Amino acid sequence: MSARENLYAALAGMSAEPSASDMEKGAALQSLQHRLRALEFGKRGADVDLFLFRAAEAGTKVHRCSSLQEAASLLSTHIGTGKHCILASDPLIDRMELSRILAGNQCHSIRVTDADLGVHNADARHGYAAADFGITVAQAGLADSGAILISSSQNESRSVSLLPVEHVALLPADRIVPSLLQAAPMLRAMAGDGGTSAATLVGGPSKTADIEKVLVTGVHGPAVLTIIVIENTV
Amino acid sequence: MTKFTTPIEPENIKLLIAERIHDPQLRGNIARATKTSLVKRAVVVEDFPDWEEMRGVAHDIKRHVMDNAGKYLAQFEERASSAGAQVHFAADAEQASRIVCDIAARHGRRVAVKSKSMTGEEIDLTHALERAGLEAIETDLGEYIIQLAGEPPSHITAPALHKSRGEIGQLFAEKLGIAYSDDPEYLTKVARRILREDFLRADVGVSGVNFAVAESGSICIVENEGNARLSTTMPKVHIAVMGFEKLLPDFESLSLFLNMLGRSATGQRITCYTSVLTGPRRAGEHDGPEELHIVVLDNGRTRMLSDPQLREALFCIRCGACMNVCPVYQKIGGHGYGSIYPGPIGSIITPVFRGVERAAAMPFASSLCGACSEICPVRIDLHHLLMTWRERISEKRQGKIAERIAMRLFQFIAARTAYFDFSGRLFRMFAPLLRDSDRGLRTPVWGRTRAFPAPPEKSFKQLWAEKIEREGEA
């Protein structure tokens, strides 16, 4: 027998209740789900202030803007001149006219959609790795931890939030949910058909404490994570 | 830098402990690191007034999944396959390593970047890849440090915890040819620069799995540095190795476990990066691996599952909190146990993985204080499982005639009230002599470095009788 058949045969033979039907398994899971939902961690509010507080606590740089215009001018100042930027393709970024603003700052910017980053495309990869800023739009924010949810798609590569020195994420305030429990349905949808191969929760800048528990940021990923919460995106 | 000579194997545990217990530098390194983790954990666990109920729910979810392991594994395999992942099965370490090496061989057999994986350590994957002719590079900073040092990890989440910054500075100067510095920031930047190039040139990325979500066939990888994201994004092929006990039913369960893992491991509400990977790169995406292979490993786990007591050890989510809180671990560190799974949980699972003959001393390296059971986020009854092993090992053990005669004698006396009272009185009378004399009570390990405690003047029975008498009078 193959290793696969052996494993399944062994597992079938040793269930605590081998007679348990799929229906019983479903009922048991449902009762666990019920207890899980009664837990405190899923019952907090979708509080923007708490999100900002928790994110800052985790070492993320946070800003709060009331409009897209305000966010755009803040980003322009934040990035400065002569920088190399990579932008996700997102309606929000388009409406902020970031490409135009960055060009005005003598920044070199490319869109994620401009380059395939496959193994064969070494130049594009090194270009990403040399970038100062990767700018993306978050799918959700988790108030109780200050983390954001991002995902790989035709508009956003995995590398844009990974290779540059700084990752800037724009987060519309209405995408903030209380906790990871409320983001579970989003993760489910992302994993399904028409979804993504990679959904990632980002809870701060890349960091390590592997040397004497001393915190150092920017090990392998971005050394700086900046989140700009935008109240009104209309 | 202290140089220890005893090979780190479970059968050498007594020598390993003896070497380490007398090394103040090592004990200082471990004490500082474990204490930092515990303090940080305590703060963020306070977020939840119902932490105890969270532990209960987490425990019961794991129990439910293990009770239905075959069904959840089949669901996971089916969903992962339909998302385009290739699922492989391995009965033991050798099979798993061979599967990984064969895949790597098909893709040029050149460079593999590895992100931290205890399952990878369990099957000694890095060495297997090297033997197969690949350059296998550990990319987690702690793992990178110990790979340079040629040592196994000493903690499951902080593998280089036993080393001071000075020791790491010397190691980097020696192996990487840089100027000596003990600045963690500088040393980290050096590693970033070197490893960034490795990520960009690697053909294969190898990772572990923290959780496998049955409902979608997703694997979830938790980290802080970004090396796991890079290892699973940049190379053309991603190979993930997991034990089937990593299964969870759904994303709601995942959200609970992620809330507990970061807090218990490093005192973080959430780690910096939590990747949920479902199949390889999809049409239209710009990067990510073209192939995703998931290797599902048994390696003694079904044996553990069939054991009515030890099966609970499969609930472990590898947070390392039981090590941080363990008074024995705090003194001897991970290498003192001789196993890549050290501490309380390591002492329970290593006898299963490596054979009880080789690891028989591990369950005895514990004070049975129960701190591990109290801190475990999935409420594994760790110290009772250590007792279970002790009972089994003691029952089998022949010889030790003196011990058996002593226990018989105790059994005889303890069952007879008058004998028991009399022997107690004798003991209280003569114990002070033993205490004062040079000869002392030289029990093999314990008595050598300690004074014998003073006996009480009266027995509990006498005190109790006097109390009842006093209350009668009042």
PDB file of C-alpha atoms in Angstrom, chain A:
ATOM      1  CA  MET A   1       0.000   0.000   0.000  1.00  0.00           C
ATOM      2  CA  SER A   2       1.121   3.560  -0.593  1.00  0.00           C
ATOM      3  CA  ALA A   3       1.914   5.958   2.252  1.00  0.00           C
ATOM      4  CA  ARG A   4      -1.330   7.742   1.461  1.00  0.00           C
ATOM      5  CA  GLU A   5      -3.483   4.605   1.753  1.00  0.00           C
ATOM      6  CA  ASN A   6      -1.651   3.554   4.894  1.00  0.00           C
ATOM      7  CA  LEU A   7      -2.258   6.893   6.565  1.00  0.00           C
ATOM      8  CA  TYR A   8      -5.944   6.995   5.698  1.00  0.00           C
ATOM      9  CA  ALA A   9      -6.385   3.380   6.812  1.00  0.00           C
ATOM     10  CA  ALA A  10      -4.668   4.115  10.119  1.00  0.00           C
ATOM     11  CA  LEU A  11      -6.758   7.246  10.709  1.00  0.00           C
ATOM     12  CA  ALA A  12      -9.982   5.444   9.844  1.00  0.00           C
ATOM     13  CA  GLY A  13      -9.170   2.690  12.321  1.00  0.00           C
ATOM     14  CA  MET A  14      -8.537   4.907  15.305  1.00  0.00           C
ATOM     15  CA  SER A  15     -11.138   7.621  15.451  1.00  0.00           C
ATOM     16  CA  ALA A  16     -12.360   7.947  19.013  1.00  0.00           C
ATOM     17  CA  GLU A  17     -15.819   7.055  17.758  1.00  0.00           C
ATOM     18  CA  PRO A  18     -15.309   5.201  14.499  1.00  0.00           C
ATOM     19  CA  SER A  19     -19.061   5.070  13.950  1.00  0.00           C
ATOM     20  CA  ALA A  20     -19.444   8.847  13.998  1.00  0.00           C
ATOM     21  CA  SER A  21     -21.265   9.852  10.851  1.00  0.00           C
ATOM     22  CA  ASP A  22     -20.688  13.010   8.856  1.00  0.00           C
ATOM     23  CA  MET A  23     -23.858  14.371  10.397  1.00  0.00           C
ATOM     24  CA  GLU A  24     -22.543  13.836  13.918  1.00  0.00           C
ATOM     25  CA  LYS A  25     -19.243  15.423  12.941  1.00  0.00           C
ATOM     26  CA  GLY A  26     -21.186  18.399  11.595  1.00  0.00           C
ATOM     27  CA  ALA A  27     -23.205  18.714  14.799  1.00  0.00           C
ATOM     28  CA  ALA A  28     -20.066  18.558  16.943  1.00  0.00           C
ATOM     29  CA  LEU A  29     -18.434  21.262  14.846  1.00  0.00           C
ATOM     30  CA  GLN A  30     -21.521  23.426  15.068  1.00  0.00           C
ATOM     31  CA  SER A  31     -21.523  23.308  18.837  1.00  0.00           C
ATOM     32  CA  LEU A  32     -17.818  24.255  18.878  1.00  0.00           C
ATOM     33  CA  GLN A  33     -18.586  27.144  16.510  1.00  0.00           C
ATOM     34  CA  HIS A  34     -21.277  28.290  18.891  1.00  0.00           C
ATOM     35  CA  ARG A  35     -18.858  28.324  21.835  1.00  0.00           C
ATOM     36  CA  LEU A  36     -16.244  30.091  19.713  1.00  0.00           C
ATOM     37  CA  ARG A  37     -18.647  32.868  18.790  1.00  0.00           C
ATOM     38  CA  ALA A  38     -19.567  33.379  22.436  1.00  0.00           C
ATOM     39  CA  LEU A  39     -15.931  34.224  23.235  1.00  0.00           C
ATOM     40  CA  GLU A  40     -14.935  37.757  24.118  1.00  0.00           C
ATOM     41  CA  PHE A  41     -12.450  38.185  21.254  1.00  0.00           C
ATOM     42  CA  GLY A  42     -15.165  38.264  18.606  1.00  0.00           C
ATOM     43  CA  LYS A  43     -17.392  40.722  20.404  1.00  0.00           C
ATOM     44  CA  ARG A  44     -15.349  43.907  20.363  1.00  0.00           C
ATOM     45  CA  GLY A  45     -16.308  47.019  18.423  1.00  0.00           C
ATOM     46  CA  ALA A  46     -14.945  48.072  15.023  1.00  0.00           C
ATOM     47  CA  ASP A  47     -13.165  50.970  16.662  1.00  0.00           C
ATOM     48  CA  VAL A  48     -10.917  53.163  14.444  1.00  0.00           C
ATOM     49  CA  ASP A  49      -9.106  54.643  17.451  1.00  0.00           C
ATOM     50  CA  LEU A  50      -8.362  51.207  18.826  1.00  0.00           C
ATOM     51  CA  PHE A  51      -7.045  50.136  15.412  1.00  0.00           C
ATOM     52  CA  LEU A  52      -4.669  53.113  15.271  1.00  0.00           C
ATOM     53  CA  PHE A  53      -3.543  52.541  18.854  1.00  0.00           C
ATOM     54  CA  ARG A  54      -2.859  48.841  18.395  1.00  0.00           C
ATOM     55  CA  ALA A  55      -1.074  49.373  15.060  1.00  0.00           C
ATOM     56  CA  ALA A  56       1.191  52.012  16.588  1.00  0.00           C
ATOM     57  CA  GLU A  57       1.885  49.665  19.489  1.00  0.00           C
ATOM     58  CA  ALA A  58       3.081  47.017  17.021  1.00  0.00           C
ATOM     59  CA  GLY A  59       5.566  49.471  15.504  1.00  0.00           C
ATOM     60  CA  THR A  60       3.435  50.582  12.542  1.00  0.00           C
ATOM     61  CA  LYS A  61       3.438  54.264  11.552  1.00  0.00           C
ATOM     62  CA  VAL A  62      -0.175  55.408  11.443  1.00  0.00           C
ATOM     63  CA  HIS A  63      -1.950  58.421   9.984  1.00  0.00           C
ATOM     64  CA  ARG A  64      -5.610  59.349   9.850  1.00  0.00           C
ATOM     65  CA  CYS A  65      -6.957  61.436   6.970  1.00  0.00           C
ATOM     66  CA  SER A  66     -10.477  62.663   6.409  1.00  0.00           C
ATOM     67  CA  SER A  67     -10.398  62.596   2.612  1.00  0.00           C
ATOM     68  CA  LEU A  68      -8.552  61.170  -0.403  1.00  0.00           C
ATOM     69  CA  GLN A  69      -7.123  64.619  -1.148  1.00  0.00           C
ATOM     70  CA  GLU A  70      -5.692  64.889   2.338  1.00  0.00           C
ATOM     71  CA  ALA A  71      -4.221  61.373   2.066  1.00  0.00           C
ATOM     72  CA  ALA A  72      -2.672  62.224  -1.302  1.00  0.00           C
ATOM     73  CA  SER A  73      -0.943  65.345  -0.035  1.00  0.00           C
ATOM     74  CA  LEU A  74       0.217  63.530   3.089  1.00  0.00           C
ATOM     75  CA  LEU A  75       1.703  60.753   0.934  1.00  0.00           C
ATOM     76  CA  SER A  76       3.391  63.274  -1.314  1.00  0.00           C
ATOM     77  CA  THR A  77       5.158  64.848   1.665  1.00  0.00           C
ATOM     78  CA  HIS A  78       5.867  61.460   3.236  1.00  0.00           C
ATOM     79  CA  ILE A  79       7.530  60.039   0.141  1.00  0.00           C
ATOM     80  CA  GLY A  80       9.453  63.153  -0.789  1.00  0.00           C
ATOM     81  CA  THR A  81      11.421  63.565  -3.983  1.00  0.00           C
ATOM     82  CA  GLY A  82      13.468  61.287  -6.208  1.00  0.00           C
ATOM     83  CA  LYS A  83      12.184  58.042  -4.775  1.00  0.00           C
ATOM     84  CA  HIS A  84      11.480  54.736  -6.515  1.00  0.00           C
ATOM     85  CA  CYS A  85       7.867  53.603  -5.937  1.00  0.00           C
ATOM     86  CA  ILE A  86       5.703  50.660  -6.954  1.00  0.00           C
ATOM     87  CA  LEU A  87       1.937  51.129  -6.976  1.00  0.00           C
ATOM     88  CA  ALA A  88      -0.818  48.565  -6.801  1.00  0.00           C
ATOM     89  CA  SER A  89      -3.558  49.053  -9.400  1.00  0.00           C
ATOM     90  CA  ASP A  90      -6.550  50.156  -7.408  1.00  0.00           C
ATOM     91  CA  PRO A  91      -9.381  52.598  -8.087  1.00  0.00           C
ATOM     92  CA  LEU A  92      -8.527  54.357  -4.838  1.00  0.00           C
ATOM     93  CA  ILE A  93      -4.940  54.978  -5.947  1.00  0.00           C
ATOM     94  CA  ASP A  94      -6.193  56.131  -9.348  1.00  0.00           C
ATOM     95  CA  ARG A  95      -8.589  58.600  -7.774  1.00  0.00           C
ATOM     96  CA  MET A  96      -5.800  59.980  -5.615  1.00  0.00           C
ATOM     97  CA  GLU A  97      -3.856  60.529  -8.858  1.00  0.00           C
ATOM     98  CA  LEU A  98      -0.768  59.197  -7.126  1.00  0.00           C
ATOM     99  CA  SER A  99       1.123  58.518 -10.361  1.00  0.00           C
ATOM    100  CA  ARG A 100       0.786  62.173 -11.373  1.00  0.00           C
ATOM    101  CA  ILE A 101       1.701  63.448  -7.899  1.00  0.00           C
ATOM    102  CA  LEU A 102       4.779  61.221  -7.680  1.00  0.00           C
ATOM    103  CA  ALA A 103       5.914  62.229 -11.163  1.00  0.00           C
ATOM    104  CA  GLY A 104       5.661  65.848 -10.008  1.00  0.00           C
ATOM    105  CA  ASN A 105       8.007  64.924  -7.144  1.00  0.00           C
ATOM    106  CA  GLN A 106      10.569  63.530  -9.600  1.00  0.00           C
ATOM    107  CA  CYS A 107       9.819  60.052  -8.257  1.00  0.00           C
ATOM    108  CA  HIS A 108      10.155  57.030 -10.488  1.00  0.00           C
ATOM    109  CA  SER A 109       6.987  55.004 -10.142  1.00  0.00           C
ATOM    110  CA  ILE A 110       5.740  51.843 -11.815  1.00  0.00           C
ATOM    111  CA  ARG A 111       2.438  50.014 -11.580  1.00  0.00           C
ATOM    112  CA  VAL A 112       2.239  46.404 -10.444  1.00  0.00           C
ATOM    113  CA  THR A 113       0.566  45.642 -13.756  1.00  0.00           C
ATOM    114  CA  ASP A 114       3.646  46.841 -15.635  1.00  0.00           C
ATOM    115  CA  ALA A 115       5.867  43.896 -14.751  1.00  0.00           C
ATOM    116  CA  ASP A 116       5.646  40.150 -14.447  1.00  0.00           C
ATOM    117  CA  LEU A 117       7.793  38.989 -11.571  1.00  0.00           C
ATOM    118  CA  GLY A 118       8.249  35.371 -12.610  1.00  0.00           C
ATOM    119  CA  VAL A 119      11.560  33.659 -11.999  1.00  0.00           C
ATOM    120  CA  HIS A 120      12.619  34.352 -15.582  1.00  0.00           C
ATOM    121  CA  ASN A 121      12.212  38.080 -15.052  1.00  0.00           C
ATOM    122  CA  ALA A 122      15.232  38.817 -12.880  1.00  0.00           C
ATOM    123  CA  ASP A 123      15.412  42.509 -13.822  1.00  0.00           C
ATOM    124  CA  ALA A 124      11.880  43.201 -12.634  1.00  0.00           C
ATOM    125  CA  ARG A 125      12.612  41.410  -9.369  1.00  0.00           C
ATOM    126  CA  HIS A 126      15.740  43.410  -8.717  1.00  0.00           C
ATOM    127  CA  GLY A 127      13.824  46.560  -9.636  1.00  0.00           C
ATOM    128  CA  TYR A 128      11.266  45.696  -6.952  1.00  0.00           C
ATOM    129  CA  ALA A 129      14.004  44.920  -4.465  1.00  0.00           C
ATOM    130  CA  ALA A 130      15.606  48.302  -5.084  1.00  0.00           C
ATOM    131  CA  ALA A 131      12.333  50.226  -4.596  1.00  0.00           C
ATOM    132  CA  ASP A 132      11.893  52.609  -1.700  1.00  0.00           C
ATOM    133  CA  PHE A 133       8.118  52.344  -1.427  1.00  0.00           C
ATOM    134  CA  GLY A 134       5.453  49.761  -2.230  1.00  0.00           C
ATOM    135  CA  ILE A 135       1.957  51.261  -2.070  1.00  0.00           C
ATOM    136  CA  THR A 136      -1.138  49.060  -1.711  1.00  0.00           C
ATOM    137  CA  VAL A 137      -4.757  49.209  -0.582  1.00  0.00           C
ATOM    138  CA  ALA A 138      -5.813  46.986   2.335  1.00  0.00           C
ATOM    139  CA  GLN A 139      -8.898  44.778   2.138  1.00  0.00           C
ATOM    140  CA  ALA A 140      -9.593  45.006   5.860  1.00  0.00           C
ATOM    141  CA  GLY A 141      -8.192  46.260   9.143  1.00  0.00           C
ATOM    142  CA  LEU A 142      -8.452  44.418  12.459  1.00  0.00           C
ATOM    143  CA  ALA A 143      -9.232  46.803  15.312  1.00  0.00           C
ATOM    144  CA  ASP A 144      -8.064  44.540  18.126  1.00  0.00           C
ATOM    145  CA  SER A 145      -4.583  43.951  16.699  1.00  0.00           C
ATOM    146  CA  GLY A 146      -3.889  46.806  14.290  1.00  0.00           C
ATOM    147  CA  ALA A 147      -3.219  44.355  11.454  1.00  0.00           C
ATOM    148  CA  ILE A 148      -4.360  44.714   7.842  1.00  0.00           C
ATOM    149  CA  LEU A 149      -5.451  42.107   5.330  1.00  0.00           C
ATOM    150  CA  ILE A 150      -3.896  42.263   1.862  1.00  0.00           C
ATOM    151  CA  SER A 151      -4.119  39.856  -1.038  1.00  0.00           C
ATOM    152  CA  SER A 152      -2.380  38.933  -4.232  1.00  0.00           C
ATOM    153  CA  SER A 153      -4.388  39.595  -7.389  1.00  0.00           C
ATOM    154  CA  GLN A 154      -4.041  40.871 -10.931  1.00  0.00           C
ATOM    155  CA  ASN A 155      -3.875  44.350  -9.378  1.00  0.00           C
ATOM    156  CA  GLU A 156      -1.492  43.639  -6.554  1.00  0.00           C
ATOM    157  CA  SER A 157       1.584  41.411  -6.481  1.00  0.00           C
ATOM    158  CA  ARG A 158       2.820  39.665  -3.364  1.00  0.00           C
ATOM    159  CA  SER A 159       6.172  41.416  -3.771  1.00  0.00           C
ATOM    160  CA  VAL A 160       4.894  44.995  -3.711  1.00  0.00           C
ATOM    161  CA  SER A 161       4.328  44.731   0.037  1.00  0.00           C
ATOM    162  CA  LEU A 162       7.408  42.576   0.595  1.00  0.00           C
ATOM    163  CA  LEU A 163      10.521  43.673  -1.308  1.00  0.00           C
ATOM    164  CA  PRO A 164      10.582  47.495  -1.003  1.00  0.00           C
ATOM    165  CA  VAL A 165      12.106  49.203   2.036  1.00  0.00           C
ATOM    166  CA  GLU A 166       8.753  50.660   3.087  1.00  0.00           C
ATOM    167  CA  HIS A 167       5.211  49.367   2.670  1.00  0.00           C
ATOM    168  CA  VAL A 168       2.480  52.012   2.620  1.00  0.00           C
ATOM    169  CA  ALA A 169      -1.066  50.682   2.936  1.00  0.00           C
ATOM    170  CA  LEU A 170      -4.186  52.768   2.397  1.00  0.00           C
ATOM    171  CA  LEU A 171      -7.130  51.652   4.502  1.00  0.00           C
ATOM    172  CA  PRO A 172     -10.652  53.067   4.107  1.00  0.00           C
ATOM    173  CA  ALA A 173     -12.018  53.411   7.660  1.00  0.00           C
ATOM    174  CA  ASP A 174     -15.167  51.465   6.843  1.00  0.00           C
ATOM    175  CA  ARG A 175     -13.061  48.368   6.169  1.00  0.00           C
ATOM    176  CA  ILE A 176     -12.049  48.115   9.820  1.00  0.00           C
ATOM    177  CA  VAL A 177     -13.647  45.116  11.555  1.00  0.00           C
ATOM    178  CA  PRO A 178     -13.473  44.248  15.260  1.00  0.00           C
ATOM    179  CA  SER A 179     -11.266  41.166  15.071  1.00  0.00           C
ATOM    180  CA  LEU A 180      -9.982  38.338  12.944  1.00  0.00           C
ATOM    181  CA  LEU A 181     -13.234  36.452  13.555  1.00  0.00           C
ATOM    182  CA  GLN A 182     -15.134  39.008  11.452  1.00  0.00           C
ATOM    183  CA  ALA A 183     -12.488  38.702   8.730  1.00  0.00           C
ATOM    184  CA  ALA A 184     -12.926  34.908   8.539  1.00  0.00           C
ATOM    185  CA  PRO A 185     -15.641  35.107   5.826  1.00  0.00           C
ATOM    186  CA  MET A 186     -13.298  37.300   3.750  1.00  0.00           C
ATOM    187  CA  LEU A 187     -10.490  34.782   4.099  1.00  0.00           C
ATOM    188  CA  ARG A 188     -12.927  32.066   3.028  1.00  0.00           C
ATOM    189  CA  ALA A 189     -13.948  33.999  -0.077  1.00  0.00           C
ATOM    190  CA  MET A 190     -10.321  34.794  -0.913  1.00  0.00           C
ATOM    191  CA  ALA A 191      -9.331  31.117  -0.706  1.00  0.00           C
ATOM    192  CA  GLY A 192     -12.170  30.094  -3.021  1.00  0.00           C
ATOM    193  CA  ASP A 193     -12.606  30.247  -6.796  1.00  0.00           C
ATOM    194  CA  GLY A 194     -12.000  33.699  -8.174  1.00  0.00           C
ATOM    195  CA  GLY A 195      -9.985  34.471  -5.057  1.00  0.00           C
ATOM    196  CA  THR A 196      -6.279  34.578  -4.433  1.00  0.00           C
ATOM    197  CA  SER A 197      -3.364  32.214  -3.890  1.00  0.00           C
ATOM    198  CA  ALA A 198      -2.072  34.431  -1.106  1.00  0.00           C
ATOM    199  CA  ALA A 199      -4.003  36.384   1.503  1.00  0.00           C
ATOM    200  CA  THR A 200      -1.726  37.944   4.091  1.00  0.00           C
ATOM    201  CA  LEU A 201      -2.322  39.579   7.444  1.00  0.00           C
ATOM    202  CA  VAL A 202       0.310  42.221   8.038  1.00  0.00           C
ATOM    203  CA  GLY A 203       0.679  43.160  11.695  1.00  0.00           C
ATOM    204  CA  GLY A 204       3.687  45.464  11.599  1.00  0.00           C
ATOM    205  CA  PRO A 205       7.066  46.009   9.962  1.00  0.00           C
ATOM    206  CA  SER A 206       9.289  42.980   9.398  1.00  0.00           C
ATOM    207  CA  LYS A 207      11.002  42.289  12.695  1.00  0.00           C
ATOM    208  CA  THR A 208      13.059  39.850  14.697  1.00  0.00           C
ATOM    209  CA  ALA A 209      14.159  39.374  18.273  1.00  0.00           C
ATOM    210  CA  ASP A 210      16.404  36.416  17.534  1.00  0.00           C
ATOM    211  CA  ILE A 211      19.492  38.092  18.992  1.00  0.00           C
ATOM    212  CA  GLU A 212      19.081  38.359  22.757  1.00  0.00           C
ATOM    213  CA  LYS A 213      15.404  39.258  22.337  1.00  0.00           C
ATOM    214  CA  VAL A 214      16.469  42.720  21.136  1.00  0.00           C
ATOM    215  CA  LEU A 215      13.857  44.018  18.704  1.00  0.00           C
ATOM    216  CA  VAL A 216      15.230  44.877  15.250  1.00  0.00           C
ATOM    217  CA  THR A 217      12.975  45.933  12.369  1.00  0.00           C
ATOM    218  CA  GLY A 218      13.534  45.306   8.678  1.00  0.00           C
ATOM    219  CA  VAL A 219      14.969  41.784   8.676  1.00  0.00           C
ATOM    220  CA  HIS A 220      13.705  40.433   5.370  1.00  0.00           C
ATOM    221  CA  GLY A 221      10.548  42.386   4.609  1.00  0.00           C
ATOM    222  CA  PRO A 222       9.885  46.147   4.732  1.00  0.00           C
ATOM    223  CA  ALA A 223      11.601  47.927   7.614  1.00  0.00           C
ATOM    224  CA  VAL A 224       8.731  50.413   7.796  1.00  0.00           C
ATOM    225  CA  LEU A 225       4.996  49.820   7.588  1.00  0.00           C
ATOM    226  CA  THR A 226       2.862  52.945   7.209  1.00  0.00           C
ATOM    227  CA  ILE A 227      -0.914  52.728   7.328  1.00  0.00           C
ATOM    228  CA  ILE A 228      -3.071  55.666   6.257  1.00  0.00           C
ATOM    229  CA  VAL A 229      -6.656  55.338   7.450  1.00  0.00           C
ATOM    230  CA  ILE A 230      -8.994  57.350   5.230  1.00  0.00           C
ATOM    231  CA  GLU A 231     -12.341  58.316   6.760  1.00  0.00           C
ATOM    232  CA  ASN A 232     -14.187  59.380   3.636  1.00  0.00           C
ATOM    233  CA  THR A 233     -13.258  57.792   0.321  1.00  0.00           C
ATOM    234  CA  VAL A 234     -16.181  59.121  -1.686  1.00  0.00           C
TER     235      VAL A 234
END
